[in-house]
Structure formats: structure tokens, C-alpha cells
PDB file of C-alpha atoms in Angstrom:
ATOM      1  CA  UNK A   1       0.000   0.000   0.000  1.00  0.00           C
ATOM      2  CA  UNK A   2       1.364   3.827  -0.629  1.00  0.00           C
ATOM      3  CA  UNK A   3       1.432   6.273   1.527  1.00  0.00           C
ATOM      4  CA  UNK A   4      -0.383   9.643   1.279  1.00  0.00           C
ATOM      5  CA  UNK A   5       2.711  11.129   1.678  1.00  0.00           C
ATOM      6  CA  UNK A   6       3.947   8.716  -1.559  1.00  0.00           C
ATOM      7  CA  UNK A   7       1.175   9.727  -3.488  1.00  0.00           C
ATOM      8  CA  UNK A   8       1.548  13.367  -3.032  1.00  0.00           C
ATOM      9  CA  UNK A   9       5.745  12.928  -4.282  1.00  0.00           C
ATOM     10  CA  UNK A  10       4.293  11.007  -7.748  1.00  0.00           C
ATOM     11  CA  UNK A  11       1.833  13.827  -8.296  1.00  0.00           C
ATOM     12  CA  UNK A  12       4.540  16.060  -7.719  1.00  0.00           C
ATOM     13  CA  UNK A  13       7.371  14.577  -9.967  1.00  0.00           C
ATOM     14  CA  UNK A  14       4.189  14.020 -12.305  1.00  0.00           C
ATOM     15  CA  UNK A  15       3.749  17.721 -12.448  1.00  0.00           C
ATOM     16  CA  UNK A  16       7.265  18.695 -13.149  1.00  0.00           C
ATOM     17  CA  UNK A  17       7.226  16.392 -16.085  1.00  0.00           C
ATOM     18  CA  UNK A  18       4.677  18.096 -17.784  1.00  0.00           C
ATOM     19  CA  UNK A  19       6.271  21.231 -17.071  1.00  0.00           C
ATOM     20  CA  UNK A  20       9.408  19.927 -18.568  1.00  0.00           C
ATOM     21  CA  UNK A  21      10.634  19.781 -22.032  1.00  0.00           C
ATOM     22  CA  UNK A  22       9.731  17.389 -25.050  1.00  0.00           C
ATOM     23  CA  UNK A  23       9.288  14.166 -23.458  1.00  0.00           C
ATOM     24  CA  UNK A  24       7.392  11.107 -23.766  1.00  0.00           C
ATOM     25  CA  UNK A  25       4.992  12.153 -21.252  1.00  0.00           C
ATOM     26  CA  UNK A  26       3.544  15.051 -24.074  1.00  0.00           C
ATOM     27  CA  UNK A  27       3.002  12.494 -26.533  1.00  0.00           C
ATOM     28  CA  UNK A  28       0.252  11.411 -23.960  1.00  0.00           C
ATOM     29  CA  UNK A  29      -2.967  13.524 -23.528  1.00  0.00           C
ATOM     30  CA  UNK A  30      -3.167  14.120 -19.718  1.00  0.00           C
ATOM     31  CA  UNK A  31      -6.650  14.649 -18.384  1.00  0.00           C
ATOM     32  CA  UNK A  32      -6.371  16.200 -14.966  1.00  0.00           C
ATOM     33  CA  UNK A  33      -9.378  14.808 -12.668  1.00  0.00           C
ATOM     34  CA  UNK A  34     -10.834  15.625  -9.249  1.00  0.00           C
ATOM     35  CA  UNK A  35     -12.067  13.080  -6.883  1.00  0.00           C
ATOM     36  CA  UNK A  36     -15.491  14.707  -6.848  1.00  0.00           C
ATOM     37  CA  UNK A  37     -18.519  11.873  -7.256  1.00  0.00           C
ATOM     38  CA  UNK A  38     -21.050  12.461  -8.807  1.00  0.00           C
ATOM     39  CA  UNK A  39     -18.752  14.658 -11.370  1.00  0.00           C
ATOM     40  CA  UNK A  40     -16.296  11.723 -11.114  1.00  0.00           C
ATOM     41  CA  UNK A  41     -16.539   8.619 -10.014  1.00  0.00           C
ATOM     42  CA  UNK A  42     -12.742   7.009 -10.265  1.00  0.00           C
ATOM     43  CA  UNK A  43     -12.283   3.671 -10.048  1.00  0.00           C
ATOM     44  CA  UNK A  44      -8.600   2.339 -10.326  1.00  0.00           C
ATOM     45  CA  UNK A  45      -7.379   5.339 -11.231  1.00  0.00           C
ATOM     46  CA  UNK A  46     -10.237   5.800 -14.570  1.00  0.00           C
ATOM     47  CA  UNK A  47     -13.130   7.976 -14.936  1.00  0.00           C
ATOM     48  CA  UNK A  48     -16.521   5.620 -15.157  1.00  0.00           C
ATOM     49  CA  UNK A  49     -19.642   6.986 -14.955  1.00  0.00           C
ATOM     50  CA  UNK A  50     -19.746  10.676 -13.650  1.00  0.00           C
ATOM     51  CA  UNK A  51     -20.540  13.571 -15.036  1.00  0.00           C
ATOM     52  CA  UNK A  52     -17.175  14.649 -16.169  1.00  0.00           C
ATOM     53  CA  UNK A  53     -16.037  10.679 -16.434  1.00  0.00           C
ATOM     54  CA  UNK A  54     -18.594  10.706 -19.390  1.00  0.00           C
ATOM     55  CA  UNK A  55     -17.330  13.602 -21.646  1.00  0.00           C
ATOM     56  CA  UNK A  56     -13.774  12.679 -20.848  1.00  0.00           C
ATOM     57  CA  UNK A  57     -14.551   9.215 -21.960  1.00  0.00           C
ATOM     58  CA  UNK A  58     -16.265  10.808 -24.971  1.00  0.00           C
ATOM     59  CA  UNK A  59     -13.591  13.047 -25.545  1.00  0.00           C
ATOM     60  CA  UNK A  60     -11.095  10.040 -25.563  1.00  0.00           C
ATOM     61  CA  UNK A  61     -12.654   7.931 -27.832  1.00  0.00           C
ATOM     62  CA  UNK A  62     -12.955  10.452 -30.733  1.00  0.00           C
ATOM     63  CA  UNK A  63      -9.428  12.447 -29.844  1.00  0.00           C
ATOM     64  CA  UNK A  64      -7.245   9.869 -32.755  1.00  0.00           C
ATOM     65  CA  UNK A  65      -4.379   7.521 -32.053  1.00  0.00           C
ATOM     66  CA  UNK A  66      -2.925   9.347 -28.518  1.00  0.00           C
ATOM     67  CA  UNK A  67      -2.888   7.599 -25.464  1.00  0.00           C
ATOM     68  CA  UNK A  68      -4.640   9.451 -22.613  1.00  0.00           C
ATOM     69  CA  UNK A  69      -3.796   8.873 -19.153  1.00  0.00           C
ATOM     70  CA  UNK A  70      -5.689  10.408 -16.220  1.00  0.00           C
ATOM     71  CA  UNK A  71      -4.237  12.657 -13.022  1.00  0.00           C
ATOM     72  CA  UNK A  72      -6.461  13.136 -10.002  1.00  0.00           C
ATOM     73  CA  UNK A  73      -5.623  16.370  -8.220  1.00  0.00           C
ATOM     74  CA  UNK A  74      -7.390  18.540  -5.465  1.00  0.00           C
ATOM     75  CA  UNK A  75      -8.596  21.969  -6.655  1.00  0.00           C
ATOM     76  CA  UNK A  76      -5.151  24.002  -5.809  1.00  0.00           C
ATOM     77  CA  UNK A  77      -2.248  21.102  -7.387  1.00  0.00           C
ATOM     78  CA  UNK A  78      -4.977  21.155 -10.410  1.00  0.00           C
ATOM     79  CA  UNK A  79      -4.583  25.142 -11.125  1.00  0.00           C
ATOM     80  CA  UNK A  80      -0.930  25.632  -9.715  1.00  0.00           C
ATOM     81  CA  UNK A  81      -0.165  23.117 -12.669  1.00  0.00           C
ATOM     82  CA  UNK A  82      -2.567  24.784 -15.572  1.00  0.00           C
ATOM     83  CA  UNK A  83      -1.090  28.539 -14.199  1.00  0.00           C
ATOM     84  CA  UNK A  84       2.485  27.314 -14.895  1.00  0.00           C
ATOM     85  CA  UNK A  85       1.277  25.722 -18.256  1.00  0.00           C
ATOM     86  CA  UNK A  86       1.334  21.861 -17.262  1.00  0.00           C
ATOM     87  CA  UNK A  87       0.500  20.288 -20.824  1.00  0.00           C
ATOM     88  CA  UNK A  88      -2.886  19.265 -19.122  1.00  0.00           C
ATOM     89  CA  UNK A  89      -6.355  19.581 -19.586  1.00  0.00           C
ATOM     90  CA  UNK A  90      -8.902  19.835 -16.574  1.00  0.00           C
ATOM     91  CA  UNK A  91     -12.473  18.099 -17.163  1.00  0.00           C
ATOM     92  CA  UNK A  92     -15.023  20.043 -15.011  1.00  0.00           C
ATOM     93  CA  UNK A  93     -13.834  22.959 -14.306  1.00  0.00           C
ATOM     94  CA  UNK A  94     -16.340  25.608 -12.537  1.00  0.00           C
ATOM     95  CA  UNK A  95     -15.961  28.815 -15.068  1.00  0.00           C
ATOM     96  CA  UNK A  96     -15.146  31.632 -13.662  1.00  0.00           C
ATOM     97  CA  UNK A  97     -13.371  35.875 -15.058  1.00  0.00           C
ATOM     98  CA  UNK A  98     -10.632  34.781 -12.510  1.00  0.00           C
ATOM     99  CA  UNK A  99      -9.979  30.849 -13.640  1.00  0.00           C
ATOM    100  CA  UNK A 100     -10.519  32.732 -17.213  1.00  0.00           C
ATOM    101  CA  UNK A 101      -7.035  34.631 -17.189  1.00  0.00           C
ATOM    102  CA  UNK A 102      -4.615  31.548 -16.787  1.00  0.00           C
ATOM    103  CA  UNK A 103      -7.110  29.017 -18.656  1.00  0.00           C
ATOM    104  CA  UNK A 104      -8.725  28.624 -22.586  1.00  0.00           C
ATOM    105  CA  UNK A 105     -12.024  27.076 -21.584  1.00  0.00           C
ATOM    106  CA  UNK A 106     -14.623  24.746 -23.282  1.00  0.00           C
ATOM    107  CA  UNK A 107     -18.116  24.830 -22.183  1.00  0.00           C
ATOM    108  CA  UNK A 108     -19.484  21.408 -20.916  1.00  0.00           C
ATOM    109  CA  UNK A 109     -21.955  21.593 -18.592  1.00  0.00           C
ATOM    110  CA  UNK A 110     -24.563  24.295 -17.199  1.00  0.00           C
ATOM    111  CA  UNK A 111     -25.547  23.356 -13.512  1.00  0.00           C
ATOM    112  CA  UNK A 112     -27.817  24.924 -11.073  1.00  0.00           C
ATOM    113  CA  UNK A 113     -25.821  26.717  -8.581  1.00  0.00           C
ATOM    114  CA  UNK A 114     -24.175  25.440  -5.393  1.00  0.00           C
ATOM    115  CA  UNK A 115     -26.418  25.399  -2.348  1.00  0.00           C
ATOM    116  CA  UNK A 116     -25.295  25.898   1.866  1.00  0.00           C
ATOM    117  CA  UNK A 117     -25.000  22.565   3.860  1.00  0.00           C
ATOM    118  CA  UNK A 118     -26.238  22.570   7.265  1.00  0.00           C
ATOM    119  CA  UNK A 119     -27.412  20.121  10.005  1.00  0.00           C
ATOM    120  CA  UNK A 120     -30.998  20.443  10.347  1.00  0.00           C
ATOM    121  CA  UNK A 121     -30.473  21.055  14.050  1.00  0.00           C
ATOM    122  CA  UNK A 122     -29.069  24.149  12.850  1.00  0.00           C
ATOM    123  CA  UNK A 123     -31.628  25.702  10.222  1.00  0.00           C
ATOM    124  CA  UNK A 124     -33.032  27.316  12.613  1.00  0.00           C
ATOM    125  CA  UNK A 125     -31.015  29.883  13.643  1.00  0.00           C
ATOM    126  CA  UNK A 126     -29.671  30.764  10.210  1.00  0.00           C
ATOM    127  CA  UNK A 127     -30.748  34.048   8.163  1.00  0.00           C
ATOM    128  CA  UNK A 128     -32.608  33.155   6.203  1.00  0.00           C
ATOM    129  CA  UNK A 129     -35.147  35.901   4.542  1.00  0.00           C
ATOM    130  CA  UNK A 130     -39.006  35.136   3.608  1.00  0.00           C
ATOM    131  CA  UNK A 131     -38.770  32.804   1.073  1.00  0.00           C
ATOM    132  CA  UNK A 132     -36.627  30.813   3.305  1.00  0.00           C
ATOM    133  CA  UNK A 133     -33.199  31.326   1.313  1.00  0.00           C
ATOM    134  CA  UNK A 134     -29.727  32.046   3.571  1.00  0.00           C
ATOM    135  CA  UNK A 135     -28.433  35.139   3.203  1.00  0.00           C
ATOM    136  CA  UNK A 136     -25.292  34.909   3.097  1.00  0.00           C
ATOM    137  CA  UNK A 137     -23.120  37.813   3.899  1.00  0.00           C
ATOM    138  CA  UNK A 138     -25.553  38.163   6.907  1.00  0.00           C
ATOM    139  CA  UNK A 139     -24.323  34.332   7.691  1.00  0.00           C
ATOM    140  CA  UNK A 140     -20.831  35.079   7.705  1.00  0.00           C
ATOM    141  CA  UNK A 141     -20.843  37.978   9.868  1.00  0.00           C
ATOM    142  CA  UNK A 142     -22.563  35.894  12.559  1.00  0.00           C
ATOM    143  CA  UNK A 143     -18.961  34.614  14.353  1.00  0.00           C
ATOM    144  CA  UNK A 144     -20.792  32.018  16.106  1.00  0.00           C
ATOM    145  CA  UNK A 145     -21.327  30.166  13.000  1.00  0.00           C
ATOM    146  CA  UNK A 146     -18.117  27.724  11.737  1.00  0.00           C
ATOM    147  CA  UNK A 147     -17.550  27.353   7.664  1.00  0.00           C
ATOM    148  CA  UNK A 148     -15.729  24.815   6.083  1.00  0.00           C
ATOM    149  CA  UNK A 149     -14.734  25.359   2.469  1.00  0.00           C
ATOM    150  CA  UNK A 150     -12.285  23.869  -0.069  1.00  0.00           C
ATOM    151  CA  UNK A 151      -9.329  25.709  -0.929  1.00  0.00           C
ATOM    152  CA  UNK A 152      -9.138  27.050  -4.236  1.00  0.00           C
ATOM    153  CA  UNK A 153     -12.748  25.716  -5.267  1.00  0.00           C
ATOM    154  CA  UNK A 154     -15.001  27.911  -6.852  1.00  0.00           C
ATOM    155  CA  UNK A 155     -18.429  28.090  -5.491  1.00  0.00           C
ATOM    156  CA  UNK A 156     -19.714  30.250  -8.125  1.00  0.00           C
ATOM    157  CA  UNK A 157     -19.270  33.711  -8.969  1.00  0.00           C
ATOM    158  CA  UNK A 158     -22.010  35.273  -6.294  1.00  0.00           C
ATOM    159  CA  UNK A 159     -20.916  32.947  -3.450  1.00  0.00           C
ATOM    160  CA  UNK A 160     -16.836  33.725  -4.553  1.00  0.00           C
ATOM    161  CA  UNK A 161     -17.792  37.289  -4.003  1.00  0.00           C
ATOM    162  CA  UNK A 162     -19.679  37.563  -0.739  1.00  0.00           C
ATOM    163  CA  UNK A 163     -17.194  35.013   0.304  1.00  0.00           C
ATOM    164  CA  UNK A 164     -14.050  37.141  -0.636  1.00  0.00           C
ATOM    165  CA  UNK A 165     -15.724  40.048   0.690  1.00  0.00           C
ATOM    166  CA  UNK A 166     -15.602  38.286   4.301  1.00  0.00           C
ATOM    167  CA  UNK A 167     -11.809  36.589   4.066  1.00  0.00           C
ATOM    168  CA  UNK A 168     -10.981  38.720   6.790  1.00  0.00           C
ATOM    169  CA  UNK A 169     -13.837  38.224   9.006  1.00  0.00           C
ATOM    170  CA  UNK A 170     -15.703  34.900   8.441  1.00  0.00           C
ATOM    171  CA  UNK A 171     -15.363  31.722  10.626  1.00  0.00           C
ATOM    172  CA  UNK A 172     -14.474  29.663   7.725  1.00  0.00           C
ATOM    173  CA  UNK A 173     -12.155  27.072   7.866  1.00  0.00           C
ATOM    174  CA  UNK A 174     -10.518  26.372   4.216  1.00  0.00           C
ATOM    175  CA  UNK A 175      -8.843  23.122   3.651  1.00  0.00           C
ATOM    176  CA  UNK A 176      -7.301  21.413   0.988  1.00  0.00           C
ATOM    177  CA  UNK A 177      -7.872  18.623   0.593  1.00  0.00           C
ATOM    178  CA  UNK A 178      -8.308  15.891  -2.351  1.00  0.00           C
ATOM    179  CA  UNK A 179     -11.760  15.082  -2.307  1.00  0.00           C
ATOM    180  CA  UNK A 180     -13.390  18.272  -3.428  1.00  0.00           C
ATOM    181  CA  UNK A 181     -15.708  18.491  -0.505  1.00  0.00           C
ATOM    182  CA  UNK A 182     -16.975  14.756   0.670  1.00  0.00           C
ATOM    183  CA  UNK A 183     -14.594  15.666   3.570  1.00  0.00           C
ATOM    184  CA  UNK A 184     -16.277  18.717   4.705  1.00  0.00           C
ATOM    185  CA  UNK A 185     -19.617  17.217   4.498  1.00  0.00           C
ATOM    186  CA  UNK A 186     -18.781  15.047   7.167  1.00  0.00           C
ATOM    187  CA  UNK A 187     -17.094  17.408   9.168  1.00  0.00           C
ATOM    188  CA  UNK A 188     -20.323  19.313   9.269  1.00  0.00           C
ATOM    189  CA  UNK A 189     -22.331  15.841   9.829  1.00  0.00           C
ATOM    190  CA  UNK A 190     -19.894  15.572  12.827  1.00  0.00           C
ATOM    191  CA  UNK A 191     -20.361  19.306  14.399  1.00  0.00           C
ATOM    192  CA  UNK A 192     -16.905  19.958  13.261  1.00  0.00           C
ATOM    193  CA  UNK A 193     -18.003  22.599  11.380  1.00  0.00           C
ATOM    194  CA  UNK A 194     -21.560  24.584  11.087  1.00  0.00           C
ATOM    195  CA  UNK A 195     -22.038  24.794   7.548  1.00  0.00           C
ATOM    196  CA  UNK A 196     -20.161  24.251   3.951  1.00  0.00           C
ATOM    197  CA  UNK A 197     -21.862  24.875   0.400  1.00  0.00           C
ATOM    198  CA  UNK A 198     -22.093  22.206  -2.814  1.00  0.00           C
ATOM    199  CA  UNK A 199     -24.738  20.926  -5.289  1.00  0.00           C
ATOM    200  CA  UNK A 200     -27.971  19.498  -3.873  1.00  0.00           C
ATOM    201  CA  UNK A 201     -26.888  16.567  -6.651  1.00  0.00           C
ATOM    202  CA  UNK A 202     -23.186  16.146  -4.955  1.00  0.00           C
ATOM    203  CA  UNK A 203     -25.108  15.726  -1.375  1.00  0.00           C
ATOM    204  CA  UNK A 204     -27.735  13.119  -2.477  1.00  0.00           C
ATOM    205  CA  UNK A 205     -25.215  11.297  -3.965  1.00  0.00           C
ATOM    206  CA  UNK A 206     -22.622  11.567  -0.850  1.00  0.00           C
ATOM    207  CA  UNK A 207     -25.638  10.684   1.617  1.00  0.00           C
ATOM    208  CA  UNK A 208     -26.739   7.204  -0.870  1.00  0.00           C
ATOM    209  CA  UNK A 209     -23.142   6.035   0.240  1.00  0.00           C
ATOM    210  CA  UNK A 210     -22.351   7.271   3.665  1.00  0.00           C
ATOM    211  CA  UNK A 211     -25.221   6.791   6.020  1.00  0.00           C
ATOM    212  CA  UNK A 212     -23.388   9.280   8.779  1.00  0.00           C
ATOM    213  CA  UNK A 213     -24.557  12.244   6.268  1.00  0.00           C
ATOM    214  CA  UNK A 214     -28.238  11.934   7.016  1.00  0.00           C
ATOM    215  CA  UNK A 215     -29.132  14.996   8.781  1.00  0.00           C
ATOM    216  CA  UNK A 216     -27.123  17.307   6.553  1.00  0.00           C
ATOM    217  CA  UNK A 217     -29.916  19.691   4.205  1.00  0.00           C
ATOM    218  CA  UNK A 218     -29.656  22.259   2.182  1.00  0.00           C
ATOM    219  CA  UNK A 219     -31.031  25.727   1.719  1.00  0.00           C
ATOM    220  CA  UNK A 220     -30.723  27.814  -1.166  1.00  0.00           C
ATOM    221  CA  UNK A 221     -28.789  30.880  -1.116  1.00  0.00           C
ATOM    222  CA  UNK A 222     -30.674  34.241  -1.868  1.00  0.00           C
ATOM    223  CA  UNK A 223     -29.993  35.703  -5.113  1.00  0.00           C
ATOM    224  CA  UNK A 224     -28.111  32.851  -6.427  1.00  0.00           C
ATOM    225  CA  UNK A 225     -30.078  31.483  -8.931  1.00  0.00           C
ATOM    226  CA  UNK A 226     -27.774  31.788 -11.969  1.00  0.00           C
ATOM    227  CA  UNK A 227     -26.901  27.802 -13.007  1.00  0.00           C
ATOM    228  CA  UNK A 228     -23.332  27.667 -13.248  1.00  0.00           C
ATOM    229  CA  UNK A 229     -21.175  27.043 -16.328  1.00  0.00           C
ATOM    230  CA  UNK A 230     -18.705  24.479 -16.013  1.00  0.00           C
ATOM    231  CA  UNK A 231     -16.143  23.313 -18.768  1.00  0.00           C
ATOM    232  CA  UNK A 232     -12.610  21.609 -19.756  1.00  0.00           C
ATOM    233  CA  UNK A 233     -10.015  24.047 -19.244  1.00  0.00           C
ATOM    234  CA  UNK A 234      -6.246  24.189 -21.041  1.00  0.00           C
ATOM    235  CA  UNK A 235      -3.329  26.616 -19.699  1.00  0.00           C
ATOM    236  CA  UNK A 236      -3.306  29.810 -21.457  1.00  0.00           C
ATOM    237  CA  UNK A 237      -0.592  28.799 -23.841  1.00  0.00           C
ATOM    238  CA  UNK A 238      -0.032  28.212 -27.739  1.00  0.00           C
ATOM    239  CA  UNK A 239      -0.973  24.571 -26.744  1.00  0.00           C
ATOM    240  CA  UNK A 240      -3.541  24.840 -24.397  1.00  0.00           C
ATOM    241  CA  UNK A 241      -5.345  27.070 -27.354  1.00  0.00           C
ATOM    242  CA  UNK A 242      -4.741  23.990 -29.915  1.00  0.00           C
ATOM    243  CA  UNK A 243      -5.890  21.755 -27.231  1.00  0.00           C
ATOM    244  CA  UNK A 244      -9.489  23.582 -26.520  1.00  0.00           C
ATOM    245  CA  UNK A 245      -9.784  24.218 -30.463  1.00  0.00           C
ATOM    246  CA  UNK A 246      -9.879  20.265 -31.204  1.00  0.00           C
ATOM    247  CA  UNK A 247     -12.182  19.743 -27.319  1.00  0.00           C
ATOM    248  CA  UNK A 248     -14.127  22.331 -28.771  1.00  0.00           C
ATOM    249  CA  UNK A 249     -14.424  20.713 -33.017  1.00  0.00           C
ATOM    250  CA  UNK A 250     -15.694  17.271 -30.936  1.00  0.00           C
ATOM    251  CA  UNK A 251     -18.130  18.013 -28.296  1.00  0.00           C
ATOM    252  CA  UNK A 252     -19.308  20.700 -30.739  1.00  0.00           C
ATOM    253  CA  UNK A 253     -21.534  18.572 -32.478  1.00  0.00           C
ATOM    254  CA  UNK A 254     -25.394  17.454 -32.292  1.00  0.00           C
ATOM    255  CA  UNK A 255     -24.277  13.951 -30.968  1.00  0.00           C
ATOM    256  CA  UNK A 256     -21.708  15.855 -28.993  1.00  0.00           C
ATOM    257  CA  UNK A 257     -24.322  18.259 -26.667  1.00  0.00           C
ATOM    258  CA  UNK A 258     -26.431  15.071 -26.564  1.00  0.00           C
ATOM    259  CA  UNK A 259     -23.768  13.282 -24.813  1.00  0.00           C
ATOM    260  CA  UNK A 260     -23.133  16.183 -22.799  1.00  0.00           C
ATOM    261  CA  UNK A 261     -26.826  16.561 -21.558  1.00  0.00           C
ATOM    262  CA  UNK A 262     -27.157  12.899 -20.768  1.00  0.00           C
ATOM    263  CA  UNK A 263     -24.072  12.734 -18.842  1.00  0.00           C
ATOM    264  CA  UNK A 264     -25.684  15.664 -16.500  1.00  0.00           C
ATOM    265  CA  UNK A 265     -28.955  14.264 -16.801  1.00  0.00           C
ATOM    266  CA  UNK A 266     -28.325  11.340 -14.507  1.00  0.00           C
ATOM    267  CA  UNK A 267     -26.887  12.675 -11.762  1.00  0.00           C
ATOM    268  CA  UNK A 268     -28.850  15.813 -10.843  1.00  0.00           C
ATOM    269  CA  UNK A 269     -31.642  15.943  -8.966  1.00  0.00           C
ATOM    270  CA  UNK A 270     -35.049  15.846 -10.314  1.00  0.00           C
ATOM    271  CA  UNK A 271     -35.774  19.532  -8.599  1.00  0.00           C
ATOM    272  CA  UNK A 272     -32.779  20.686 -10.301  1.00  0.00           C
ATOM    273  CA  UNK A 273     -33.651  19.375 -13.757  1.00  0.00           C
ATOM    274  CA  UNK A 274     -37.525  20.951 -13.267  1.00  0.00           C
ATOM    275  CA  UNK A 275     -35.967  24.734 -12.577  1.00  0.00           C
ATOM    276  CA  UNK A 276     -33.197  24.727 -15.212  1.00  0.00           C
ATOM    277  CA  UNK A 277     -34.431  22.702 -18.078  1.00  0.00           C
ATOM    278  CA  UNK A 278     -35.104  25.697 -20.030  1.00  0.00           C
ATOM    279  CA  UNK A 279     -31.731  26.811 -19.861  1.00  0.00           C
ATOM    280  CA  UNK A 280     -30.114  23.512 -20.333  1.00  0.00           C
ATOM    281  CA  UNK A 281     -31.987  23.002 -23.188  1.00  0.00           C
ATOM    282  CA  UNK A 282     -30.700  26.063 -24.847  1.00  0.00           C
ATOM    283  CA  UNK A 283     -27.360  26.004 -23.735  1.00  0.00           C
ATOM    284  CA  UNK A 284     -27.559  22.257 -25.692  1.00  0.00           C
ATOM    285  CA  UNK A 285     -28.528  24.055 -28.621  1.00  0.00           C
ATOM    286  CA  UNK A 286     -25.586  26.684 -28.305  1.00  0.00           C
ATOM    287  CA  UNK A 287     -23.184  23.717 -27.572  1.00  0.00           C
ATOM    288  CA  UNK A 288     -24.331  21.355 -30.755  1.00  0.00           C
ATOM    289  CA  UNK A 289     -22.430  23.421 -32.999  1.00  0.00           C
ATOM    290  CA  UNK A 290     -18.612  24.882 -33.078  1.00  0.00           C
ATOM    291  CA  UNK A 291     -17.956  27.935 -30.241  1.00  0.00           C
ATOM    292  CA  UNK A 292     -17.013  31.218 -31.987  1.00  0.00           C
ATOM    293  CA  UNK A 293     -13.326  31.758 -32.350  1.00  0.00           C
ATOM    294  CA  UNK A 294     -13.668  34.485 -30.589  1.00  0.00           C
ATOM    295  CA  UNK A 295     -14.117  32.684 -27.322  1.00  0.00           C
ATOM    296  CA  UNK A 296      -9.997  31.348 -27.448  1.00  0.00           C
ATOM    297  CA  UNK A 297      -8.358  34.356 -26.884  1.00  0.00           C
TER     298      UNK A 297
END
């Protein structure tokens, strides 16, 4: 068996290799991964039947004659290595202005926004407003309250920005970690922590396989409603651009956005599905055909 502390020297020495010269290594196409079920589902070190595991899958098996070999990283390795132009791509990637400036991005998936995650011994004393949604910056300037977050995730651009606005002040514990956020649900399940925020999808799935995260719920967050665009993103670099130009000529097909839409389609939840259809229909339309050159630089 390898250590953790093993595993973290191979990603390492894995990173400087695509960092280095011509090699064998760039003859490869390296996916870069995050251990996030439902998005990905990684079993023996391959994507299966997630989200992301679906369009990398579909990805592979129309990119030619390269070999692809998969990396699973935690949010901060994954965009240390694209900001110092690893020859990697990274499949499910929230899109954000930021993430935008060291990344060429293709559009995959359009999700409805990330949610808080609280015991329901705690709802109520949150503040929440009449409809019954959190709000948020009201949340974080109650000390009382403990947040857990992952470091260097994106929670979407309205929960990024209240979120920034209180780095100073919040109770919010930010870890990194490799598991994208399964982690923090349980240390909220276990009173480590009073709240965290993820997809309704991501917690149903996460509760079907670990019993302990029963009394976790979640509450919407007011004025959040925007679904979230997530996509594969290349380094900002002469090959990253190639790299999104031929992610882009595949996936931007009919057959393409139908694989897309399936591969989202059976993981979210049925609410989620009900309030965004509209939107996920269209951005299927949008994504059947070939994204404006425009978009890569």
C-alpha cells in the first residue's frame, strides 16, 4: 500500500514532467481529474460513470491515435499546474473571469448553482429571509457560526464574491484537501463545522453512500439562482489554445451536446432538472455546434 505522503511525491514529480521539455509524457494527452462523485466517479485510477467521467470518456474515444492517461488532483495542485502551463487539460472545471485569465475554456456543462449545507439542528437559527433562502453575507458575519470550504474551489461567482468580501472576518475554515468536498460534508455531519456549500446533486449522492450524512440539508442561497457554467479548461498557452480548439471541433456537435446533456442528466436531482431545463436546453442548442473563435483568446 502507498502512503499519502507517496502519493503526493508522484503527483509532484508528475507535475514537473509536464512542465518539462519534449518528453514522452507530451506524446500522452493528460486529463487532470478531481475526486469529486457524482462529477467523477474514479475507479482504479479511470473515470466511469460521472458527469465529467462521461465527456472525458467521450472526448477520448474520438481524440485519434494518442494515449490518454488520467491525473487526479485537489482543486489548488490542479490550477498551480494549468497557471504554470502543465501540458494538461482539466475536465469540469467551474468557469469563472478569474480561472478565465490563466485558462482557454470549453463549455461542458450548465448546472444549477451550489447550495449551503447545514445540520438540520441548525436551520433554525440561520438568516434566512421570507422565502426561506440564507443570506449569506448576513451568515458570515454571525462569528458564532463555523464554515468549512475547499481551498481554491469555486463556489460560483455570487458565493466567490460575498465570500471574498468576508476573508478577513468569516469563521471559515478552508482546507485542501483531495476530495473536493466529501470531507467537509462530514465534518459538518460531525459538528466539526456549522455549515459548507455544494450541489444538492453532490449531497444526495454523498448521503446514498455514507449513512453518517443523514441529517445534513440544504437551503438555497438568496440571489443565487444563476446555473453555473462548467467546462474543460487548457493553460493559457499556444498549446492549451490547440488543445481547446480540437475539445471544442468534438463536443461541438449534435451527438456531442447530446452526450453532454445525458451525462448531466443522470446525476442531478429531479428539482434541479424541473428549474433549469429551459436553460439547459438552450445552452444544448448553443453547444451542438462549433464555439465562436472568438471565445480562445
Amino acid at each position: 500500500m502507498h502512503t499519502t505522503g507517496q502519493h503526493a511525491m508522484r503527483t509532484i514529480a508528475f507535475a514537473a514532467l509536464l512542465l518539462a521539455g519534449p518528453s514522452q509524457a507530451q506524446e500522452q494527452m493528460t486529463w487532470l481529474m478531481s475526486d469529486f462523485p457524482p462529477v467523477t466517479i474514479p475507479v482504479n485510477g479511470a473515470p466511469t460513470t460521472g458527469i465529467a467521467d462521461q465527456i472525458v470518456r467521450y472526448l477520448a474515444a474520438h481524440w485519434g491515435h494518442d494515449d490518454h492517461s488520467y491525473v487526479y488532483a485537489n482543486s489548488k495542485r490542479t490550477w498551480v499546474m494549468l497557471e504554470q502551463g502543465a501540458k494538461a487539460c482539466f475536465v469540469a472545471a467551474l468557469r469563472t473571469p478569474e480561472r478565465e485569465r490563466s485558462a482557454y475554456f470549453s463549455n461542458t456543462s450548465l448546472v444549477p448553482p451550489p447550495v449551503l449545507v447545514a445540520r438540520a439542528d441548525s436551520l433554525a437559527g440561520l438568516p434566512l429571509n421570507a422565502a426561506g433562502e440564507v443570506e449569506l453575507a448576513q451568515l458570515l458575519a454571525m462569528r458564532k457560526y463555523r464554515g468549512a470550504i475547499v481551498e481554491n474551489r469555486s463556489y460560483g461567482k455570487q458565493v466567490d464574491a460575498v465570500l471574498a468580501q468576508h476573508a478577513s472576518t468569516a469563521n471559515i475554515e478552508r482546507t485542501s484537501i483531495g476530495d473536493y468536498g466529501r470531507k467537509v460534508l462530514m465534518m459538518v455531519a460531525r459538528n466539526r463545522a456549522d455549515y459548507t456549500f455544494d450541489y444538492d446533486f453532490a449531497l444526495a449522492y454523498a448521503q446514498s453512500v455514507q449513512a453518517e450524512l443523514a441529517p445534513l440539508r440544504t437551503v438555497a442561497i438568496a440571489r443565487n439562482t444563476q446555473a453555473v457554467v462548467a467546462g474543460v479548461a487548457c493553460p493559457r498557452t499556444p498549446w492549451g489554445q490547440a488543445m481547446i480548439r480540437k475539445i471544442d471541433r468534438i463536443l461541438g456537435t449534435p451527438q456531442g451536446a447530446e452526450i453532454l446533456m445525458r451525462a448531466q442528466d443522470t446525476w442531478l436531482t429531479e428539482a434541479g432538472k424541473q428549474r433549469y431545463r429551459s436553460q439547459m436546453l438552450e445552452f444544448q442548442r448553443q453547444r451542438s455546434k462549433p464555439t465562436a473563435d472568438a471565445d480562445y483568446r
